[in-house]
mmCIF file with all atom_site columns, C-alpha atoms in Angstrom:
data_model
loop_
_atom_site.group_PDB
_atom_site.id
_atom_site.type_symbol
_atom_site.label_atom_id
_atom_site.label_alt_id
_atom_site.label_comp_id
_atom_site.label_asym_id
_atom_site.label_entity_id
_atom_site.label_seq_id
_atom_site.pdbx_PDB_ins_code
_atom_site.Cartn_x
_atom_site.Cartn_y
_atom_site.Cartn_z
_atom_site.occupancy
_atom_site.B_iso_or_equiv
_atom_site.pdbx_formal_charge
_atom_site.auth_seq_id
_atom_site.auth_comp_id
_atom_site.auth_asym_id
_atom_site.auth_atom_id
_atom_site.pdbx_PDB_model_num
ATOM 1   C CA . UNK A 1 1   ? 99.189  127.808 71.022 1.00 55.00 ? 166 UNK A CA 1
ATOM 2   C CA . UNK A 1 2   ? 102.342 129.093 72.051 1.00 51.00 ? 167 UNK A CA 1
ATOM 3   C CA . UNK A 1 3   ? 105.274 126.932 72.003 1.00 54.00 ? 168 UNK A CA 1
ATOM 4   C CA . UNK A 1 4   ? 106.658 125.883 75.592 1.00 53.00 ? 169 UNK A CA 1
ATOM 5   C CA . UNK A 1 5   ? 110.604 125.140 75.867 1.00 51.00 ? 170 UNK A CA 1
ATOM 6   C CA . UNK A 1 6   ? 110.985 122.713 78.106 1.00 52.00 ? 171 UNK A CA 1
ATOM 7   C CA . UNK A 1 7   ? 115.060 121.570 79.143 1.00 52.00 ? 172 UNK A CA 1
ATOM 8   C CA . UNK A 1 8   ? 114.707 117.884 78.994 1.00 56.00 ? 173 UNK A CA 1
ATOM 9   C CA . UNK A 1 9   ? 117.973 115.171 79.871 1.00 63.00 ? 174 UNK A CA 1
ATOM 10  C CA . UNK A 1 10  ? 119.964 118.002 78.926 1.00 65.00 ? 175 UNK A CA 1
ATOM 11  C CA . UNK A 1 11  ? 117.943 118.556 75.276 1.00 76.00 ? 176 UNK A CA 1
ATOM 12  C CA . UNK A 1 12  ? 114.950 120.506 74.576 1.00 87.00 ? 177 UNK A CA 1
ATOM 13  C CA . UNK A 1 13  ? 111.739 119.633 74.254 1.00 92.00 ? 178 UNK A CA 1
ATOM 14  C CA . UNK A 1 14  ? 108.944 121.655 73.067 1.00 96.00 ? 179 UNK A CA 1
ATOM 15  C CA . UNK A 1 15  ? 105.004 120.889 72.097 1.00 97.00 ? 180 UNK A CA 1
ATOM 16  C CA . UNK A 1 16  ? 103.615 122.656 69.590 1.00 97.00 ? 181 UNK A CA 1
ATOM 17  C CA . UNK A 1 17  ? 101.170 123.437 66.897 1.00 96.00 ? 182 UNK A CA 1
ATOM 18  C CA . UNK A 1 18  ? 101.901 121.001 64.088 1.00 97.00 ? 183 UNK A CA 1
ATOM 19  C CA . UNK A 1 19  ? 103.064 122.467 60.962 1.00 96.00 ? 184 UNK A CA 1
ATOM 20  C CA . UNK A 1 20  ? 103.026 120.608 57.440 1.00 96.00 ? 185 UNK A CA 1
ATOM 21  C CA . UNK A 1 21  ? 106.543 120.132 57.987 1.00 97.00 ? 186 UNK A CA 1
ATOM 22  C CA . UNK A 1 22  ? 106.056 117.568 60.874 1.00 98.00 ? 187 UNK A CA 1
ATOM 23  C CA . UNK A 1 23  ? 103.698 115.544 58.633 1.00 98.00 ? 188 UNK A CA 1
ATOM 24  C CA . UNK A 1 24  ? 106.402 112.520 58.320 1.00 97.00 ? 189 UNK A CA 1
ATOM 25  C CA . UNK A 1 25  ? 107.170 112.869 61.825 1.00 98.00 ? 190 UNK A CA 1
ATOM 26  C CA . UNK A 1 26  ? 103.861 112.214 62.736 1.00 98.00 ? 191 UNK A CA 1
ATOM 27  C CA . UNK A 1 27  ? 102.921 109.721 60.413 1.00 98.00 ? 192 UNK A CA 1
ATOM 28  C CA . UNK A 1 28  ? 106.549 107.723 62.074 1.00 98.00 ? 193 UNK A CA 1
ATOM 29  C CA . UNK A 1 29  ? 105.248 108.305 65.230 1.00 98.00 ? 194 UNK A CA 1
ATOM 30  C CA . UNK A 1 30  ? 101.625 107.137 64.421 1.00 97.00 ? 195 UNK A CA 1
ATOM 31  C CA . UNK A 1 31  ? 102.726 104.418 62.700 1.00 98.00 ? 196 UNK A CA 1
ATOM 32  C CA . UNK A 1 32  ? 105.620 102.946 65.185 1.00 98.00 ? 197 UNK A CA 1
ATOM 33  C CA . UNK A 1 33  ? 103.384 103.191 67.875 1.00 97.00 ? 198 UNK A CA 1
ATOM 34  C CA . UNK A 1 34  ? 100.382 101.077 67.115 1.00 97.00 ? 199 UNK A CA 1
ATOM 35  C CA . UNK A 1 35  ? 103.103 98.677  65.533 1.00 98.00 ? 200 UNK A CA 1
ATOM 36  C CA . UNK A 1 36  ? 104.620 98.195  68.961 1.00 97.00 ? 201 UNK A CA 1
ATOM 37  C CA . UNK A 1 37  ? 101.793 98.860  71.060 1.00 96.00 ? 202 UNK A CA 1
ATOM 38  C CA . UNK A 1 38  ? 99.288  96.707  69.521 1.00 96.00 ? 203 UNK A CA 1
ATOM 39  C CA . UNK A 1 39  ? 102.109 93.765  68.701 1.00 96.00 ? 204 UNK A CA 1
ATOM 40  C CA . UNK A 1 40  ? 100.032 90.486  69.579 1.00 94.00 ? 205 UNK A CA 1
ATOM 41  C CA . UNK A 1 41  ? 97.081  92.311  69.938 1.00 93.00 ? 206 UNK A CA 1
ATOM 42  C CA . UNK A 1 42  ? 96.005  93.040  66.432 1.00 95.00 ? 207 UNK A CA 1
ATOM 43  C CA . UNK A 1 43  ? 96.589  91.098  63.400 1.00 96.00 ? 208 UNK A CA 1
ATOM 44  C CA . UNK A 1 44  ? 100.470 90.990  62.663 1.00 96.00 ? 209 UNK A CA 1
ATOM 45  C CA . UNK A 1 45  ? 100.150 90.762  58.634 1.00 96.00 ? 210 UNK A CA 1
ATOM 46  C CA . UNK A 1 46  ? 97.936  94.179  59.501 1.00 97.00 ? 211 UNK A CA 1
ATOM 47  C CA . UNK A 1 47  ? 100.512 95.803  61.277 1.00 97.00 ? 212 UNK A CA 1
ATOM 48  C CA . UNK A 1 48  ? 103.598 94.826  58.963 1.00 97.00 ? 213 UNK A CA 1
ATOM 49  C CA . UNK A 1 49  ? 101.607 96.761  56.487 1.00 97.00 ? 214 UNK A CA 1
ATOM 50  C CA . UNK A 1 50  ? 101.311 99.831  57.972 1.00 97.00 ? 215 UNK A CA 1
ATOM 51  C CA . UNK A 1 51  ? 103.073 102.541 56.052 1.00 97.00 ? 216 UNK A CA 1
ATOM 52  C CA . UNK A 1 52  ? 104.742 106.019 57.979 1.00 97.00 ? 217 UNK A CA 1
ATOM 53  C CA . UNK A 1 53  ? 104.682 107.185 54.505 1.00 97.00 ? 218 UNK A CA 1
ATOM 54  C CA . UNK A 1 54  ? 100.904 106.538 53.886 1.00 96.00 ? 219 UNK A CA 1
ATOM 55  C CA . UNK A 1 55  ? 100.202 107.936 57.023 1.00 96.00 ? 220 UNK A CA 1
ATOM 56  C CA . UNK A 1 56  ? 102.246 111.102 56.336 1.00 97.00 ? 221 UNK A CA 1
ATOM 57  C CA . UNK A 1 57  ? 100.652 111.483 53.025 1.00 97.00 ? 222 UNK A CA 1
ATOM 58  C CA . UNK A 1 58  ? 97.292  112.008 55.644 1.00 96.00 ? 223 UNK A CA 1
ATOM 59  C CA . UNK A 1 59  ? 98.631  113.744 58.013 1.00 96.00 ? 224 UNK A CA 1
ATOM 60  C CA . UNK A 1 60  ? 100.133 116.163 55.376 1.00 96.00 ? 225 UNK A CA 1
ATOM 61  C CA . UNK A 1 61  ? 96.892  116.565 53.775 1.00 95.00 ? 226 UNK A CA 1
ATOM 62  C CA . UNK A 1 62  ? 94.940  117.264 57.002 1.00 94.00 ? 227 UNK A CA 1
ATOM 63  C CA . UNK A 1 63  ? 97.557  120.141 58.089 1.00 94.00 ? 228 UNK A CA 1
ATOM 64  C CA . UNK A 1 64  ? 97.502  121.659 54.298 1.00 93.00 ? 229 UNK A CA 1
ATOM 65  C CA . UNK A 1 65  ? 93.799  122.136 54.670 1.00 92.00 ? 230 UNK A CA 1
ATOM 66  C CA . UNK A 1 66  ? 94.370  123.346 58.201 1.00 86.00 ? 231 UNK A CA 1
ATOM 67  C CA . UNK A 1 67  ? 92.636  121.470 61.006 1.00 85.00 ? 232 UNK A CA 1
ATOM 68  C CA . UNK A 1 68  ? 88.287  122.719 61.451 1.00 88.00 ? 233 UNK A CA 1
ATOM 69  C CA . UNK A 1 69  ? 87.601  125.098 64.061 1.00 89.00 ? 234 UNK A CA 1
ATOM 70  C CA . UNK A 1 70  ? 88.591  123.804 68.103 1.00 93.00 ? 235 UNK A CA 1
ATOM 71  C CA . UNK A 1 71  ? 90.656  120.937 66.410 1.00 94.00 ? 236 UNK A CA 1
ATOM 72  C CA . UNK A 1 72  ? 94.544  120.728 67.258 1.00 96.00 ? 237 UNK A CA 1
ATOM 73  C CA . UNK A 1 73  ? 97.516  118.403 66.099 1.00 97.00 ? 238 UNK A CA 1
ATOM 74  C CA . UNK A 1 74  ? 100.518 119.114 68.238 1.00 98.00 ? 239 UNK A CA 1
ATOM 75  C CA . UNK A 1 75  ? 103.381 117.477 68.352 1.00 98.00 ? 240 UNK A CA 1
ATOM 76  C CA . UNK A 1 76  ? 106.109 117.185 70.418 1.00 98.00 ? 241 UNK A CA 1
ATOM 77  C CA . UNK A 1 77  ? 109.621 118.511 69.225 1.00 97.00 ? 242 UNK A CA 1
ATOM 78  C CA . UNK A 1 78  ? 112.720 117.130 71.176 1.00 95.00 ? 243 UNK A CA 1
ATOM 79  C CA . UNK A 1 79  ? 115.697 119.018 69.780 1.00 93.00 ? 244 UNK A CA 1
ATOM 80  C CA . UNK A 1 80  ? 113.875 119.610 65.999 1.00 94.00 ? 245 UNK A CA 1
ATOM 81  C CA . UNK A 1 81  ? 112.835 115.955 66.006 1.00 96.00 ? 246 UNK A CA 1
ATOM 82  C CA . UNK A 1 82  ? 109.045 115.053 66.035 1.00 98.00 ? 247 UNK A CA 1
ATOM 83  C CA . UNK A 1 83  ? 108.695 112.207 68.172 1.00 98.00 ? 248 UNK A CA 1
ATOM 84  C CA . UNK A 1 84  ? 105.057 112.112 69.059 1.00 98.00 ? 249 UNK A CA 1
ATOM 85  C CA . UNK A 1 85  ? 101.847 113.885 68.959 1.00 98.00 ? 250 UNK A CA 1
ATOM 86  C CA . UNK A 1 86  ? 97.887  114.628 70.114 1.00 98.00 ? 251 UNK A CA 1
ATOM 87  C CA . UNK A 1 87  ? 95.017  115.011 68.361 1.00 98.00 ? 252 UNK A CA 1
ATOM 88  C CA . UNK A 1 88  ? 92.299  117.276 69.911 1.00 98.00 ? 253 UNK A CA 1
ATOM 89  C CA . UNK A 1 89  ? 88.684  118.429 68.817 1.00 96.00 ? 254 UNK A CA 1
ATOM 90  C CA . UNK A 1 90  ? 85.148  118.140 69.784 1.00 96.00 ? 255 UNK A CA 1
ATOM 91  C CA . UNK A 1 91  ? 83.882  115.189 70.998 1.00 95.00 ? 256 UNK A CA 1
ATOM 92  C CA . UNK A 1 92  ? 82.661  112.902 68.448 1.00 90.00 ? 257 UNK A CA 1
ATOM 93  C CA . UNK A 1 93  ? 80.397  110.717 70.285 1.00 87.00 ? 258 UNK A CA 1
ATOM 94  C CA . UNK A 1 94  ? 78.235  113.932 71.482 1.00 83.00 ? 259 UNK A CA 1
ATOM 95  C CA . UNK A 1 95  ? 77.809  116.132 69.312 1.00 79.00 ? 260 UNK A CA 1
ATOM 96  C CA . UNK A 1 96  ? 80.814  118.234 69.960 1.00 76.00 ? 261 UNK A CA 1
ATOM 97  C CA . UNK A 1 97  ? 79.750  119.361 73.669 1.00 90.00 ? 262 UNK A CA 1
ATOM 98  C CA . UNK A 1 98  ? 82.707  117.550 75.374 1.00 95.00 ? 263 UNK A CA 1
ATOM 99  C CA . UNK A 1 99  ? 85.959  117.974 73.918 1.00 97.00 ? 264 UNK A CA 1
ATOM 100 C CA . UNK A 1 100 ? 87.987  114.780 72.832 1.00 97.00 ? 265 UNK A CA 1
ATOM 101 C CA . UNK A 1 101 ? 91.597  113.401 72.625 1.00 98.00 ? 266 UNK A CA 1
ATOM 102 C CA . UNK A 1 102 ? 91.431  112.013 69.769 1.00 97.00 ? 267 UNK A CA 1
ATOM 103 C CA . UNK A 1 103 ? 94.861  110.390 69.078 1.00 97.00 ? 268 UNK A CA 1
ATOM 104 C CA . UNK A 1 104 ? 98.017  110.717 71.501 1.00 98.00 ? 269 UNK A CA 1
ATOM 105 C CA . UNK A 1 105 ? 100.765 108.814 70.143 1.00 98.00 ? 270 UNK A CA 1
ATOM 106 C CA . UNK A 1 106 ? 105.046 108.989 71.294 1.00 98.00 ? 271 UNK A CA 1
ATOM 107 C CA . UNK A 1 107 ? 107.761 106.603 69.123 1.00 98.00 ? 272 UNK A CA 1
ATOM 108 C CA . UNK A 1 108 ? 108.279 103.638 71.465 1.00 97.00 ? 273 UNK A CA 1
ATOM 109 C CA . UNK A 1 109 ? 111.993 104.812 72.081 1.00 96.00 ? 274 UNK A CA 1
ATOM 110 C CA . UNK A 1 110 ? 110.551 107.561 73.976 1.00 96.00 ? 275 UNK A CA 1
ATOM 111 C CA . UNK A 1 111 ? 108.016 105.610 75.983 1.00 95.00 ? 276 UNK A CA 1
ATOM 112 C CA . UNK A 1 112 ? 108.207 105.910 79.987 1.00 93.00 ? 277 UNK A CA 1
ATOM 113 C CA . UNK A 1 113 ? 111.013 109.170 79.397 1.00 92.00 ? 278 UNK A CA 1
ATOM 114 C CA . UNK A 1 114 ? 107.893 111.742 80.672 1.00 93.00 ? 279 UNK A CA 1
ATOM 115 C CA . UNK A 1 115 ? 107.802 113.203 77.541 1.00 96.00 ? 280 UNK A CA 1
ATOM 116 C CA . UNK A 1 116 ? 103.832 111.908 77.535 1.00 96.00 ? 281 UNK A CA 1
ATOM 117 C CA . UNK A 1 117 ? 102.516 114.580 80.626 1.00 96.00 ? 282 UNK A CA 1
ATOM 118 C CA . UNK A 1 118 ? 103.568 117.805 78.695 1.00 96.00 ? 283 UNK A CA 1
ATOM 119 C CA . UNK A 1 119 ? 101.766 116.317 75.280 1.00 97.00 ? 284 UNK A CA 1
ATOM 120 C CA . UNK A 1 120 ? 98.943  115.755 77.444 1.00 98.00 ? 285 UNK A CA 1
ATOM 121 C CA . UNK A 1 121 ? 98.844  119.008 79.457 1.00 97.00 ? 286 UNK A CA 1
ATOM 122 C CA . UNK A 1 122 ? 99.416  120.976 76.345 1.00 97.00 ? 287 UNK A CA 1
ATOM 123 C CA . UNK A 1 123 ? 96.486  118.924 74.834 1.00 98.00 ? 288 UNK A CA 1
ATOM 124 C CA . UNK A 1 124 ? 93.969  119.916 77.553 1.00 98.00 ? 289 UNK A CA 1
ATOM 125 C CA . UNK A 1 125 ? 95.039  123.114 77.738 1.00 97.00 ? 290 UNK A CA 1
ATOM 126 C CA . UNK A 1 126 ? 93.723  123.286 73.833 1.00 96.00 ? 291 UNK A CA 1
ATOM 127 C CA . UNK A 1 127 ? 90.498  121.883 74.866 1.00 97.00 ? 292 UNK A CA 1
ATOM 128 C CA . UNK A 1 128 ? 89.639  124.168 77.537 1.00 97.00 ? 293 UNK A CA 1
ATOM 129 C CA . UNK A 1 129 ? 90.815  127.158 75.610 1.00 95.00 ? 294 UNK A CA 1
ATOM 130 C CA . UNK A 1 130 ? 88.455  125.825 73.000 1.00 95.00 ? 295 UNK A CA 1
ATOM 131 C CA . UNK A 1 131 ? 85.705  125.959 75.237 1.00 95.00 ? 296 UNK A CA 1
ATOM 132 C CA . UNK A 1 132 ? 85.155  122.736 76.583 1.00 96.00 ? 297 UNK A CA 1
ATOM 133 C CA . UNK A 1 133 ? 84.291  122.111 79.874 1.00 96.00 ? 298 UNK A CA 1
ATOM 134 C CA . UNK A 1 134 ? 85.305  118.249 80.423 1.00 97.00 ? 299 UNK A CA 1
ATOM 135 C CA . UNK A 1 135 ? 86.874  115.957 77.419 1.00 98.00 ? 300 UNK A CA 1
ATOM 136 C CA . UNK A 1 136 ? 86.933  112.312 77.183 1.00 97.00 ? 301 UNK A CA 1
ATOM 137 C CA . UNK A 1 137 ? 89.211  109.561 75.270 1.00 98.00 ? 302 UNK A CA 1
ATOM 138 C CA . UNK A 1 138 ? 88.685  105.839 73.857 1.00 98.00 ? 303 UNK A CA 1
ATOM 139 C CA . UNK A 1 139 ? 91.282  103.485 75.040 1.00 98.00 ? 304 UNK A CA 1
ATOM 140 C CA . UNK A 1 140 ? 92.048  99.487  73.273 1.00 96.00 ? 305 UNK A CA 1
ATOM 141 C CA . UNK A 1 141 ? 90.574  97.605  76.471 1.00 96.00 ? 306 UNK A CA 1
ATOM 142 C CA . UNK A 1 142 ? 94.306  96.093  76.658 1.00 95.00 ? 307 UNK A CA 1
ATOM 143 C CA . UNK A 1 143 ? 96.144  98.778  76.509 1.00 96.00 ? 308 UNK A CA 1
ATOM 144 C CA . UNK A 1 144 ? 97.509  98.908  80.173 1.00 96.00 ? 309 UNK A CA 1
ATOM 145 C CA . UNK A 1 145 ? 100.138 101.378 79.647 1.00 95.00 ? 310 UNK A CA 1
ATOM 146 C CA . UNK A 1 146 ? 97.857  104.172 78.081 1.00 97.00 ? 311 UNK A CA 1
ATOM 147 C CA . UNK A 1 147 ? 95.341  103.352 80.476 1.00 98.00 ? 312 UNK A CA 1
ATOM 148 C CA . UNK A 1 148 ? 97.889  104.040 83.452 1.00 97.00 ? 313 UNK A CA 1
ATOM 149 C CA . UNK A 1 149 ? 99.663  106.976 82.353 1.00 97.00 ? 314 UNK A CA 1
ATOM 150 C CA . UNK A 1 150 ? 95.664  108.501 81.674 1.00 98.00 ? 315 UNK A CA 1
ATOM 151 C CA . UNK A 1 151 ? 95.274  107.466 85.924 1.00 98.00 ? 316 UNK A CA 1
ATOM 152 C CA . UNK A 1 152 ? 98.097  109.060 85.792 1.00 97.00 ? 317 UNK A CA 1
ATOM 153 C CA . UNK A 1 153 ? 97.122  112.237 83.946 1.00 97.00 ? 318 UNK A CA 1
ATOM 154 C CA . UNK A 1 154 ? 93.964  112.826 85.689 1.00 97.00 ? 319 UNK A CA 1
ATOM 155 C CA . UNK A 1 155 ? 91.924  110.864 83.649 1.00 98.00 ? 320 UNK A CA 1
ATOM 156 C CA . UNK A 1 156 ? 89.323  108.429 85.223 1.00 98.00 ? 321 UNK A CA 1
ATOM 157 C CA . UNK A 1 157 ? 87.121  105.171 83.272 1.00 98.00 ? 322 UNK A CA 1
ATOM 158 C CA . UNK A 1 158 ? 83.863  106.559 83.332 1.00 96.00 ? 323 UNK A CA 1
ATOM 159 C CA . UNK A 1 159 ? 82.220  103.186 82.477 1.00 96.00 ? 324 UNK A CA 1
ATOM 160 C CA . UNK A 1 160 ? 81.724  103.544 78.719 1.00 96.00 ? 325 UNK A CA 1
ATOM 161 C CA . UNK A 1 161 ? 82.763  100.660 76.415 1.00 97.00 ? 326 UNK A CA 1
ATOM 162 C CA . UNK A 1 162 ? 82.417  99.474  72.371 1.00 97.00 ? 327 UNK A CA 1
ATOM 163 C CA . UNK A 1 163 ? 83.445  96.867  70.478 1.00 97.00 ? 328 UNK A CA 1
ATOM 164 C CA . UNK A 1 164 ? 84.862  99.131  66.597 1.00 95.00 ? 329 UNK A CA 1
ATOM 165 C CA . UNK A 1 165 ? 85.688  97.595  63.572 1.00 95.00 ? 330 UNK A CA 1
ATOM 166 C CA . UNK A 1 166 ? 87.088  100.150 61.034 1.00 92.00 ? 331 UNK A CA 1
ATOM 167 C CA . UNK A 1 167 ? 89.875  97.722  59.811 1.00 92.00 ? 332 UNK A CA 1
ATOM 168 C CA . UNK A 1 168 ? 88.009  93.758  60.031 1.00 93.00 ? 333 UNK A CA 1
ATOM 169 C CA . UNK A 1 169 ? 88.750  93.170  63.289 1.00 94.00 ? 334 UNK A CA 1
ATOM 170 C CA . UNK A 1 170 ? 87.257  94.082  66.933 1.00 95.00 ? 335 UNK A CA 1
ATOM 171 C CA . UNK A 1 171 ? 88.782  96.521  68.953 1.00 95.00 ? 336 UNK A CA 1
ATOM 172 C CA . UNK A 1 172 ? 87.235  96.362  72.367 1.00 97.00 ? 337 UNK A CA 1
ATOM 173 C CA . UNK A 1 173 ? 87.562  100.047 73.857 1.00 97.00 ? 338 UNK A CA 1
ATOM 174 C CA . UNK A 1 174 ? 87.235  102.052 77.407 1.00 98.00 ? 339 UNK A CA 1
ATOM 175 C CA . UNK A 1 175 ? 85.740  105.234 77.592 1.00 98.00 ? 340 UNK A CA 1
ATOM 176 C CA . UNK A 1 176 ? 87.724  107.978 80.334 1.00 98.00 ? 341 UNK A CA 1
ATOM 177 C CA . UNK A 1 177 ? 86.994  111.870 81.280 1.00 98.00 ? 342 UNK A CA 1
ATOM 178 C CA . UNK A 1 178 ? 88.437  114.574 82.795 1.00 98.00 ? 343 UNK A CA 1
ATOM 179 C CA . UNK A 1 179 ? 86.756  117.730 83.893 1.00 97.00 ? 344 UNK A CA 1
ATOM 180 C CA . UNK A 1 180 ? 88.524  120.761 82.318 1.00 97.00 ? 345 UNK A CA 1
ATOM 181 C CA . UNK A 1 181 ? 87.311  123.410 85.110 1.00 86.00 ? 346 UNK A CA 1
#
């Protein structure tokens, strides 16, 4: 991917291609986001425990090993600071024919600044160079801000739903697509 300079409130921003550098960024980002995103929501005693450093330490391993073919982790750099991210790969829920964000993720501070559309663009624009032809997203059922700014984006519910578990508690979800054409 190459790196797009955008001027932003007199600073620059720029996505781009995660390097092991940005690891702690993203784990801060990852990590301050579900904290104030998911605040009365999830368990609190679960979310007080979430670590940026443990995070980090994951994020730093997955960008040491490099991320498998058509997956991406970019971030977003305002002025040499990481304040958020996307994930991006194939589509886990069918076999890899649609593509998938998997993870998109800005530090609260930076919520509602339009930081979110470039991350975003920058993220599909990995997924269709990767071959995909439409890509999808889960969204927590309550998450009315992520679920706007994907309206927002393009994005559209396409009816799916689950119920997850991967940490003891449900997480109802919403399933949206875009066409990549």
């Amino acid at each position: 991917m190459r790196p797009e300079h955008v001027p932003w409130q007199n600073r620059t921003m720029v996505v781009r291609a995660a390097t092991r550098n940005d690891a702690i960024g993203v784990g801060m980002a990852h990590v301050r986001s579900w904290q104030a995103t998911y605040r009365g929501h999830f368990p609190q005693d679960f979310l007080d425990r979430m670590d940026p450093a443990m995070r980090a330490a994951a994020w730093e391993r997955y960008l040491t090993e490099g991320p498998p073919e058509r997956e991406s982790l970019l971030v977003c750099d305002l002025d040499g600071d990481v304040v958020g991210f996307v994930s991006t790969g194939p589509c886990r829920d069918d076999d890899g024919r649609s593509g998938e964000v998997r993870a998109i993720y800005l530090l609260p501070d930076h919520w509602g600044r339009g930081l979110g559309r470039p991350l975003m663009g920058a993220a599909l624009g990995e997924l269709a160079s990767a071959g995909f032809g439409d890509a999808m997203l889960w969204v927590f059922e309550d998450n009315r801000r992520a679920k706007a700014f994907y309206r927002a984006t393009g994005w559209t519910p396409d009816g799916g739903a689950r119920v997850i578990k991967p940490f003891g508690f449900p997480i109802p979800e919403a399933r949206y697509r875009i066409d990549l054409a």
